[in-house]
Amino acid sequence: MSLPIDDIRRLSDLHPKPQGINYQYGTAGFRTLGKVLDSVLFRVGVLAALRSKKLDGKTIGVMVTASHNPEPDNGVKLVDPRGEMLETSWESHATALANTPSTDEFISALQDFIKTTEIDVSKPARVVYARDTRPSGPALVSALEDGLKATGAEVRTINTKGTKQSYGVDTEEGYYTKLSSAFNKLVGSVPRPPLVIDCANGVGALAARGLSRYLVNSLPVQLENTAIDAPGALNNLCGADFVKVNQKLPPSLTDVLQPGQRACSLDGDADRLIYFYLDERSQFRLLDGDKITTIVASFIVELVKAVGLDERLKVGVVQTAYANGNSTKYLSERLPVKCVPTGVKHLHHAAEQYDIGVYFEANGHGTVVFSQPAQDLIFSHRPSTATQSTALGHLQNVLNVINQTVGDALSDMLLVEAVLAHKSYGGAEWDSLYTDLPNRLVKVVVPDRNIFKTEDAERRLVRPAGLQAKIDELVNVYTGGRSFVRPSGTEDVVRVYAEAASRPQTDELAFRVAGLVYDLAGGDPSQRPKEFL
């Protein structure tokens, strides 16, 4: 069997690549303005089918979303059979195929790619796809479907059905049942105080509404920002990224949230989770991914020890350079902590090196990963005391409430709520585990992000030459100072992160480093942001 060249040619001609645009497959896949992604979606459909063939017909996932980005943006990323991000070696292939200027060159590149990667095109191709609520989504999915049609891919899913890795019944109701059943066993029938959920006017509103029907006796919720059909509403002044970056309430919650009440924000595609609350003085308090890591990892360690498996199960935490310095200090005193480059693929891979690996980026994206031997042990272990039996039941239900793929904000929310219930914690008690160092994240627009190269898990710059030494000089001026610079994986911007002992020092350090980056990258002096020092 050979590649159906005629079908690919005919359908590819319906989705020509626009001139003058360069696409790059990064940490979040392809991501840019939705209106220029038509050709990319067609070619991703073809690539997804070839990825499935390469893996002997296992199902590949395609997600059409731009996550926390503004509504005009969109994107697409491929998901490998176990829910992991696309194998890193295929990212450059995706970039190359997306940038071929014409149909003829695309087909030629495809044929070279198939030969180089030794893909047996006679194998079946199976793909499943989904999208979020962005207005550009339906048209882009149509282009994706043409790519799948051109290669004869079968649209279907379920790689794990009937295996140990199976995750409940493969329907929405099965998903809700799986999560809620484990959660309800963990917390019992004593209801928690109401939780306010900011749904970012995104697809999470639909899922949160569906899940809430299964939690009426255990977790009352109040859904806010659910206007999924309102033009321009998605992620606008709401959602996990807004809360994390601005470190304040979404304006829509100003008259909703009461002092002491906890709330959480999802992002546009519901794979990030950020908590927050108002203290007794009605001051906003952020509980980000670092805080989630702390409470979740500590609880799992306690359960493993209570069951008597602490000598047989190694629990570890994976963080990135964006983790708050005090969170790293707190965790390092209690269990192993590893720092890796930014990006879920790095975190997930490192977490798999532990029996139980916990990772949440500071932005709220993460999960807990249990190795298969760890899962087998947890469900086969025979406790010797009533106390061990109770703790083992809790550990089993914690495992079942967790979606171990690459981020599920609703699953993570139930995990956090279960831990808070067991600890009898509100937001203030949780927040008091450690005090965050003040921090600031600044985005610097640059002509070419590719001139920035990093090392040491992205904590130090190798290029441009001399810039790291200048950053070191600045950092040494500030008490408790820390700053690093890393290029975005999806757009021509560089992100500057800074910490220091006080808020004024932190802001000054961040904007001074941002000014250095802007000037050294050849930024236009007339367009230089006025806050850059």
Coordinates of C-alpha atoms in Angstrom, one line a residue:
M1 CA 0.0 0.0 0.0
S2 CA 1.3 3.5 -0.9
L3 CA 0.5 7.0 0.3
P4 CA -2.8 8.3 -1.4
I5 CA -0.9 11.1 -3.2
D6 CA -3.9 12.1 -5.4
D7 CA -6.2 12.6 -2.4
I8 CA -3.6 14.5 -0.4
R9 CA -2.9 16.7 -3.4
R10 CA -6.6 17.5 -4.1
L11 CA -7.4 18.3 -0.4
S12 CA -4.1 20.1 0.3
D13 CA -4.9 22.5 -2.6
L14 CA -8.0 23.6 -0.6
H15 CA -5.7 24.7 2.3
P16 CA -2.8 26.6 0.8
K17 CA -0.1 27.9 3.1
P18 CA -0.1 31.8 3.4
Q19 CA 3.0 33.5 2.3
G20 CA 5.3 35.3 4.7
I21 CA 4.3 33.3 7.8
N22 CA 6.7 30.9 9.6
Y23 CA 5.2 28.3 11.9
Q24 CA 7.0 26.6 14.8
Y25 CA 5.9 23.6 16.8
G26 CA 6.8 24.4 20.4
T27 CA 5.9 23.4 23.9
A28 CA 2.2 24.1 23.3
G29 CA 2.2 22.8 19.7
F30 CA 1.4 25.4 17.0
R31 CA -0.1 28.5 18.4
T32 CA -0.8 31.9 16.7
L33 CA -3.8 33.8 15.3
G34 CA -6.6 31.4 14.4
K35 CA -7.2 33.0 11.0
V36 CA -3.7 31.9 9.7
L37 CA -3.8 28.3 10.8
D38 CA -5.9 26.6 8.1
S39 CA -3.0 25.0 6.2
V40 CA -1.4 24.0 9.5
L41 CA -4.5 22.1 10.6
F42 CA -4.7 20.2 7.3
R43 CA -1.0 19.1 7.6
V44 CA -1.4 18.2 11.2
G45 CA -4.2 15.9 10.2
V46 CA -1.8 14.1 7.8
L47 CA 1.0 14.1 10.4
A48 CA -1.3 12.6 13.1
A49 CA -2.3 9.8 10.7
L50 CA 1.4 9.1 10.0
R51 CA 2.2 9.1 13.7
S52 CA -0.4 6.5 14.3
K53 CA 0.9 4.4 11.5
K54 CA 4.4 4.7 12.9
L55 CA 3.1 3.3 16.2
D56 CA 1.3 0.3 14.6
G57 CA -2.1 1.9 14.5
K58 CA -2.3 3.2 18.1
T59 CA -4.6 6.1 18.5
I60 CA -3.1 9.6 18.4
G61 CA -4.9 12.6 19.9
V62 CA -5.2 16.1 18.3
M63 CA -6.3 19.1 20.5
V64 CA -7.3 22.3 18.8
T65 CA -6.9 25.0 21.4
A66 CA -4.9 28.1 22.4
S67 CA -5.4 27.4 26.1
H68 CA -5.1 30.6 28.1
N69 CA -4.4 32.8 25.1
P70 CA -6.9 35.6 23.9
E71 CA -9.9 34.5 21.9
P72 CA -8.5 35.4 18.4
D73 CA -5.6 33.0 18.9
N74 CA -5.9 29.3 18.3
G75 CA -3.5 26.4 18.1
V76 CA -3.1 22.6 17.7
K77 CA -1.0 20.0 19.5
L78 CA -0.6 16.3 19.0
V79 CA -0.9 13.8 21.9
D80 CA 0.8 10.4 21.9
P81 CA -1.1 7.2 22.8
R82 CA -0.7 7.3 26.6
G83 CA -1.7 10.9 26.9
E84 CA 1.8 12.3 26.7
M85 CA 2.8 15.2 24.5
L86 CA 4.2 14.4 21.0
E87 CA 7.6 12.8 21.0
T88 CA 10.2 15.6 21.0
S89 CA 12.0 14.2 17.9
W90 CA 8.8 14.7 15.8
E91 CA 8.4 18.4 16.7
S92 CA 11.0 19.5 14.1
H93 CA 9.2 17.3 11.5
A94 CA 5.9 19.0 12.3
T95 CA 7.6 22.4 11.9
A96 CA 9.2 21.5 8.6
L97 CA 6.0 20.1 7.1
A98 CA 3.9 23.1 8.2
N99 CA 6.3 25.5 6.4
T100 CA 6.6 23.9 3.0
P101 CA 5.4 26.6 0.6
S102 CA 3.3 24.6 -1.8
T103 CA 1.3 21.3 -2.2
D104 CA 4.0 19.8 -4.4
E105 CA 6.7 20.7 -1.8
F106 CA 4.5 19.4 1.0
I107 CA 4.1 16.0 -0.8
S108 CA 7.8 15.8 -1.5
A109 CA 8.7 16.5 2.1
L110 CA 6.1 13.9 3.2
Q111 CA 7.7 11.3 1.1
D112 CA 11.2 12.1 2.4
F113 CA 9.8 12.1 6.0
I114 CA 8.2 8.7 5.6
K115 CA 11.4 7.2 4.2
T116 CA 13.6 8.8 6.8
T117 CA 11.4 7.7 9.8
E118 CA 10.7 4.3 8.2
I119 CA 6.9 4.5 8.4
D120 CA 4.9 1.6 7.1
V121 CA 2.0 3.3 5.4
S122 CA 0.1 0.1 5.1
K123 CA -0.5 0.2 8.8
P124 CA -3.9 1.5 10.0
A125 CA -4.2 5.1 11.2
R126 CA -6.5 6.0 14.2
V127 CA -7.0 9.5 15.5
V128 CA -9.2 11.2 18.0
Y129 CA -9.6 15.0 18.2
A130 CA -11.3 17.8 20.1
R131 CA -11.5 21.5 20.3
D132 CA -12.3 24.3 22.7
T133 CA -15.0 27.0 22.4
R134 CA -13.1 29.5 20.2
P135 CA -15.0 30.9 17.2
S136 CA -12.2 29.8 14.8
G137 CA -12.5 26.2 16.1
P138 CA -15.1 24.7 13.7
A139 CA -13.3 25.9 10.5
L140 CA -10.0 24.7 11.7
V141 CA -11.4 21.3 12.7
S142 CA -12.8 21.1 9.1
A143 CA -9.3 21.5 7.8
L144 CA -8.0 18.9 10.2
E145 CA -10.7 16.5 9.0
D146 CA -9.6 17.0 5.4
G147 CA -6.1 16.0 6.5
L148 CA -7.4 12.8 8.2
K149 CA -9.6 12.1 5.2
A150 CA -6.7 12.5 2.8
T151 CA -4.8 9.7 4.6
G152 CA -7.7 7.4 5.2
A153 CA -7.4 7.8 9.0
E154 CA -10.1 6.2 11.2
V155 CA -11.5 8.6 13.8
R156 CA -11.7 6.6 17.0
T157 CA -10.0 6.3 20.4
I158 CA -9.4 4.0 23.4
N159 CA -5.9 2.6 23.5
T160 CA -6.3 1.4 27.1
K161 CA -9.7 -0.3 27.1
G162 CA -9.4 -3.6 28.9
T163 CA -5.9 -2.9 30.2
K164 CA -4.5 -1.9 33.6
Q165 CA -4.2 1.6 32.3
S166 CA -7.9 1.9 31.6
Y167 CA -9.4 5.1 33.0
G168 CA -13.1 4.5 33.5
V169 CA -15.9 4.2 30.9
D170 CA -15.0 6.1 27.7
T171 CA -17.9 8.6 27.9
E172 CA -18.4 12.0 29.5
E173 CA -20.7 10.3 32.1
G174 CA -18.0 7.6 32.7
Y175 CA -15.5 10.4 33.3
Y176 CA -17.8 12.2 35.8
T177 CA -18.6 8.9 37.6
K178 CA -14.9 7.9 37.9
L179 CA -13.8 11.2 39.4
S180 CA -16.8 11.8 41.6
S181 CA -17.0 8.3 43.0
A182 CA -13.4 8.4 44.2
F183 CA -13.8 11.9 45.6
N184 CA -17.1 11.1 47.4
K185 CA -15.4 8.1 49.1
L186 CA -12.5 10.4 50.1
V187 CA -14.6 13.1 51.7
G188 CA -17.7 11.3 52.8
S189 CA -21.1 12.9 53.0
V190 CA -20.2 15.9 55.1
P191 CA -20.4 18.8 52.6
R192 CA -17.6 21.2 52.1
P193 CA -18.3 25.0 52.1
P194 CA -19.2 26.2 48.6
L195 CA -16.3 26.6 46.2
V196 CA -16.4 29.4 43.6
I197 CA -15.1 28.2 40.2
D198 CA -14.1 30.8 37.6
C199 CA -14.5 28.9 34.3
A200 CA -12.8 31.5 32.1
N201 CA -15.8 31.6 29.8
G202 CA -14.3 28.4 28.3
V203 CA -15.0 24.8 27.7
G204 CA -14.4 24.0 31.4
A205 CA -17.8 25.6 32.1
L206 CA -19.5 22.7 30.3
A207 CA -17.5 20.0 32.1
A208 CA -17.8 21.7 35.5
R209 CA -21.6 21.9 35.2
G210 CA -21.7 18.2 34.2
L211 CA -19.4 17.2 37.1
S212 CA -21.3 19.3 39.7
R213 CA -24.4 17.0 39.3
Y214 CA -22.4 14.2 40.9
L215 CA -21.1 16.3 43.8
V216 CA -24.3 17.7 45.3
N217 CA -23.8 15.9 48.6
S218 CA -20.0 16.5 48.9
L219 CA -18.9 19.7 47.2
P220 CA -21.4 22.5 46.4
V221 CA -19.9 24.8 43.7
Q222 CA -20.8 28.2 42.3
L223 CA -19.9 28.5 38.7
E224 CA -18.8 31.9 37.4
N225 CA -17.6 33.2 34.0
T226 CA -19.6 30.6 32.0
A227 CA -20.5 32.7 28.9
I228 CA -19.0 30.3 26.4
D229 CA -20.9 31.9 23.5
A230 CA -20.2 35.5 24.3
P231 CA -17.9 37.0 21.6
G232 CA -14.5 38.0 23.1
A233 CA -15.3 36.6 26.6
L234 CA -12.8 33.7 26.6
N235 CA -10.0 34.3 29.0
N236 CA -10.9 38.0 29.0
L237 CA -10.2 39.5 32.5
C238 CA -10.7 36.0 34.0
G239 CA -9.2 32.5 34.1
A240 CA -6.1 30.9 35.6
D241 CA -3.5 32.9 33.6
F242 CA -5.2 36.3 34.4
V243 CA -5.2 35.5 38.1
K244 CA -1.6 34.2 38.2
V245 CA -0.1 36.9 36.1
N246 CA -2.0 39.9 37.6
Q247 CA -2.2 38.4 41.1
K248 CA -5.6 39.7 41.6
L249 CA -9.3 38.7 41.5
P250 CA -11.1 38.6 38.2
P251 CA -13.2 41.8 38.2
S252 CA -16.3 39.6 37.8
L253 CA -15.7 38.1 41.2
T254 CA -15.3 41.3 43.1
D255 CA -18.9 41.2 44.5
V256 CA -19.0 37.4 44.6
L257 CA -16.1 36.2 46.8
Q258 CA -16.4 36.7 50.5
P259 CA -13.5 36.9 53.1
G260 CA -12.4 33.4 54.0
Q261 CA -14.1 31.8 51.0
R262 CA -11.9 29.8 48.6
A263 CA -12.1 30.0 44.9
C264 CA -10.3 28.6 41.9
S265 CA -9.8 29.5 38.2
L266 CA -9.6 27.3 35.2
D267 CA -8.0 28.4 31.9
G268 CA -9.7 28.3 28.5
D269 CA -9.2 24.6 27.9
A270 CA -9.4 23.6 31.6
D271 CA -5.9 22.1 31.9
R272 CA -4.7 24.8 34.4
L273 CA -5.9 25.4 38.0
I274 CA -5.1 28.3 40.3
Y275 CA -6.7 28.8 43.7
F276 CA -7.1 32.0 45.7
Y277 CA -9.0 33.5 48.6
L278 CA -9.7 36.7 50.4
D279 CA -8.2 37.0 53.9
E280 CA -9.9 38.6 56.9
R281 CA -9.0 42.0 55.6
S282 CA -10.4 41.2 52.2
Q283 CA -6.9 41.1 50.7
F284 CA -6.4 38.8 47.7
R285 CA -4.2 35.8 48.4
L286 CA -2.9 33.5 45.6
L287 CA -2.5 29.8 45.9
D288 CA -0.8 28.8 42.7
G289 CA 0.7 25.6 41.3
D290 CA 3.6 25.7 43.8
K291 CA 1.1 25.7 46.7
I292 CA -0.8 22.9 45.0
T293 CA 2.4 20.8 44.7
T294 CA 3.2 21.4 48.4
I295 CA -0.2 20.3 49.8
V296 CA -0.6 17.4 47.4
A297 CA 2.9 16.0 47.8
S298 CA 2.9 16.3 51.5
F299 CA -0.5 14.5 51.8
I300 CA 0.6 11.6 49.6
V301 CA 3.8 11.2 51.6
E302 CA 1.7 11.1 54.8
L303 CA -0.6 8.4 53.3
V304 CA 2.3 6.3 52.0
K305 CA 3.9 6.4 55.4
A306 CA 0.6 5.6 57.2
V307 CA 0.1 2.6 55.0
G308 CA 3.6 1.3 55.8
L309 CA 4.9 1.6 52.2
D310 CA 7.4 4.4 52.7
E311 CA 10.3 2.0 52.2
R312 CA 8.9 0.7 49.0
L313 CA 7.5 3.7 47.3
K314 CA 9.6 6.7 46.4
V315 CA 7.7 10.0 46.2
G316 CA 9.3 12.9 44.4
V317 CA 8.5 16.4 43.1
V318 CA 9.4 17.9 39.8
Q319 CA 9.5 21.7 39.4
T320 CA 10.8 24.3 36.8
A321 CA 12.8 27.5 37.3
Y322 CA 9.4 29.3 37.7
A323 CA 8.7 27.6 41.0
N324 CA 8.9 30.1 43.9
G325 CA 12.2 29.8 45.8
N326 CA 10.5 29.3 49.1
S327 CA 8.3 26.4 47.8
T328 CA 11.5 24.6 46.6
K329 CA 13.0 25.2 50.0
Y330 CA 9.9 23.8 51.8
L331 CA 9.7 20.8 49.7
S332 CA 13.4 20.0 49.6
E333 CA 13.4 19.6 53.4
R334 CA 10.8 16.8 53.1
L335 CA 11.3 14.8 49.8
P336 CA 13.4 14.7 46.6
V337 CA 12.9 17.7 44.3
K338 CA 14.2 17.9 40.7
C339 CA 14.3 21.0 38.5
V340 CA 13.7 20.5 34.7
P341 CA 13.2 22.9 31.7
T342 CA 9.8 24.5 31.3
G343 CA 7.2 22.4 29.5
V344 CA 4.9 19.6 30.5
K345 CA 6.8 17.0 28.4
H346 CA 9.9 17.6 30.6
L347 CA 8.0 17.6 33.8
H348 CA 6.0 14.5 33.0
H349 CA 9.0 12.5 31.9
A350 CA 10.9 13.4 35.0
A351 CA 7.9 12.5 37.2
E352 CA 7.8 9.1 35.7
Q353 CA 11.3 8.4 37.2
Y354 CA 9.7 8.2 40.6
D355 CA 7.2 5.6 42.0
I356 CA 4.9 8.5 42.6
G357 CA 5.9 11.8 40.9
V358 CA 4.1 15.1 41.6
Y359 CA 4.4 18.1 39.3
F360 CA 2.5 21.3 39.0
E361 CA 4.0 24.3 37.2
A362 CA 3.5 27.6 39.0
N363 CA 0.9 28.4 36.4
G364 CA -1.3 25.6 37.7
H365 CA -0.7 22.9 35.0
G366 CA 0.2 19.5 36.3
T367 CA -0.8 16.2 37.8
V368 CA 0.5 13.2 39.8
V369 CA 2.0 10.2 38.1
F370 CA 2.0 6.7 39.6
S371 CA 4.2 4.0 38.0
Q372 CA 2.5 0.8 37.1
P373 CA 4.4 -1.2 39.8
A374 CA 3.3 1.4 42.3
Q375 CA -0.3 1.1 41.3
D376 CA -0.1 -2.7 41.4
L377 CA 1.4 -2.5 44.9
I378 CA -1.2 0.0 46.2
F379 CA -4.1 -2.2 45.1
S380 CA -2.6 -5.5 46.1
H381 CA -1.1 -4.5 49.5
R382 CA -2.6 -6.2 52.6
P383 CA -2.6 -3.8 55.6
S384 CA -1.9 -5.3 59.0
T385 CA -3.8 -2.7 61.2
A386 CA -7.1 -0.8 61.0
T387 CA -5.2 2.4 60.7
Q388 CA -3.2 1.1 57.7
S389 CA -6.4 -0.2 56.1
T390 CA -8.1 3.3 56.3
A391 CA -5.0 5.0 54.9
L392 CA -4.7 2.5 52.1
G393 CA -8.4 3.1 51.1
H394 CA -7.6 6.8 51.0
L395 CA -4.5 6.3 48.9
Q396 CA -6.4 4.1 46.4
N397 CA -9.1 6.8 46.1
V398 CA -6.5 9.5 45.7
L399 CA -5.1 7.5 42.8
N400 CA -8.5 7.1 41.2
V401 CA -9.4 10.8 41.5
I402 CA -6.2 11.8 39.7
N403 CA -6.2 12.0 35.9
Q404 CA -2.5 11.0 35.2
T405 CA -2.3 12.3 31.6
V406 CA -0.9 15.8 31.2
G407 CA -3.3 18.1 33.1
D408 CA -7.0 18.1 34.0
A409 CA -8.0 21.1 36.1
L410 CA -11.3 19.5 37.3
S411 CA -9.5 16.3 38.4
D412 CA -6.8 18.5 40.1
M413 CA -9.5 20.5 41.8
L414 CA -11.1 17.5 43.3
L415 CA -7.7 16.3 44.5
V416 CA -7.0 19.6 46.2
E417 CA -10.5 19.7 47.8
A418 CA -10.0 16.2 49.1
V419 CA -6.7 17.1 50.7
L420 CA -8.2 20.3 52.3
A421 CA -11.1 18.2 53.7
H422 CA -8.7 15.7 55.3
K423 CA -6.6 18.5 56.7
S424 CA -9.6 20.6 57.8
Y425 CA -7.8 23.5 56.0
G426 CA -9.2 26.6 54.6
G427 CA -7.3 28.9 52.3
A428 CA -5.4 30.6 55.2
E429 CA -4.2 27.4 56.8
W430 CA -3.0 26.1 53.4
D431 CA -1.3 29.5 52.6
S432 CA 0.5 29.4 55.9
L433 CA 2.6 26.3 55.1
Y434 CA 5.2 28.7 53.6
T435 CA 5.4 32.4 52.5
D436 CA 6.0 33.0 48.9
L437 CA 8.8 35.3 47.9
P438 CA 7.4 38.3 45.9
N439 CA 7.8 37.5 42.3
R440 CA 7.2 39.2 38.9
L441 CA 6.9 37.8 35.4
V442 CA 7.5 40.2 32.5
K443 CA 7.0 39.5 28.8
V444 CA 9.5 41.2 26.5
V445 CA 8.7 41.3 22.8
V446 CA 11.8 40.7 20.7
P447 CA 12.6 40.5 16.9
D448 CA 13.9 36.9 17.2
R449 CA 13.5 34.7 20.3
N450 CA 15.9 32.1 18.8
I451 CA 19.0 34.2 19.7
F452 CA 18.3 33.3 23.3
K453 CA 19.8 29.9 24.4
T454 CA 19.7 28.5 28.0
E455 CA 21.3 25.8 30.2
D456 CA 20.9 24.5 33.7
A457 CA 17.1 23.7 33.3
E458 CA 16.7 27.2 31.7
R459 CA 18.0 29.0 34.8
R460 CA 21.0 30.5 33.0
L461 CA 21.6 32.1 29.6
V462 CA 24.3 30.9 27.2
R463 CA 23.5 33.4 24.5
P464 CA 23.5 36.3 23.8
A465 CA 27.0 36.4 25.1
G466 CA 27.5 38.5 28.2
L467 CA 23.9 38.9 29.1
Q468 CA 23.9 36.4 31.9
A469 CA 26.9 38.1 33.6
K470 CA 24.9 41.4 33.5
I471 CA 21.9 39.7 35.0
D472 CA 24.1 38.2 37.8
E473 CA 25.4 41.6 38.6
L474 CA 21.9 43.0 39.0
V475 CA 20.7 40.0 41.0
N476 CA 23.5 40.5 43.5
V477 CA 22.2 44.0 44.3
Y478 CA 18.9 42.7 45.7
T479 CA 18.3 40.8 49.0
G480 CA 17.1 37.3 48.2
G481 CA 17.3 38.1 44.5
R482 CA 16.9 35.6 41.7
S483 CA 16.1 36.2 38.0
F484 CA 16.3 34.2 34.8
V485 CA 15.4 34.7 31.2
R486 CA 13.9 32.2 28.8
P487 CA 12.5 32.4 25.2
S488 CA 8.9 31.5 24.6
G489 CA 8.3 28.2 22.8
T490 CA 5.4 29.6 20.8
E491 CA 5.9 33.4 20.0
D492 CA 8.7 36.0 19.6
V493 CA 8.8 37.0 23.2
V494 CA 11.2 36.4 26.0
R495 CA 10.0 35.9 29.6
V496 CA 11.8 37.5 32.5
Y497 CA 11.2 36.0 36.0
A498 CA 12.4 37.7 39.2
E499 CA 12.2 37.2 42.9
A500 CA 13.5 39.3 45.8
A501 CA 12.8 39.8 49.5
S502 CA 10.3 42.7 49.0
R503 CA 7.7 43.6 46.3
P504 CA 9.5 46.9 45.4
Q505 CA 12.8 45.2 45.0
T506 CA 11.2 42.4 42.9
D507 CA 9.5 44.8 40.5
E508 CA 12.6 46.8 40.1
L509 CA 14.8 43.7 39.4
A510 CA 12.3 42.4 36.9
F511 CA 12.0 45.6 34.9
R512 CA 15.8 46.2 35.0
V513 CA 16.4 42.7 33.6
A514 CA 13.6 43.3 31.0
G515 CA 15.3 46.5 29.9
L516 CA 18.6 44.6 29.5
V517 CA 16.9 42.0 27.4
Y518 CA 15.0 44.5 25.2
D519 CA 18.1 46.5 24.4
L520 CA 20.4 43.6 23.8
A521 CA 17.9 41.9 21.5
G522 CA 17.8 45.0 19.3
G523 CA 14.5 46.4 20.4
D524 CA 13.3 49.6 18.8
P525 CA 14.2 52.4 21.3
S526 CA 11.0 54.4 20.3
Q527 CA 8.8 51.4 21.2
R528 CA 10.6 50.6 24.5
P529 CA 8.0 50.0 27.3
K530 CA 8.2 52.9 29.7
E531 CA 8.3 50.6 32.7
F532 CA 11.6 48.9 31.5
L533 CA 14.5 50.4 33.6

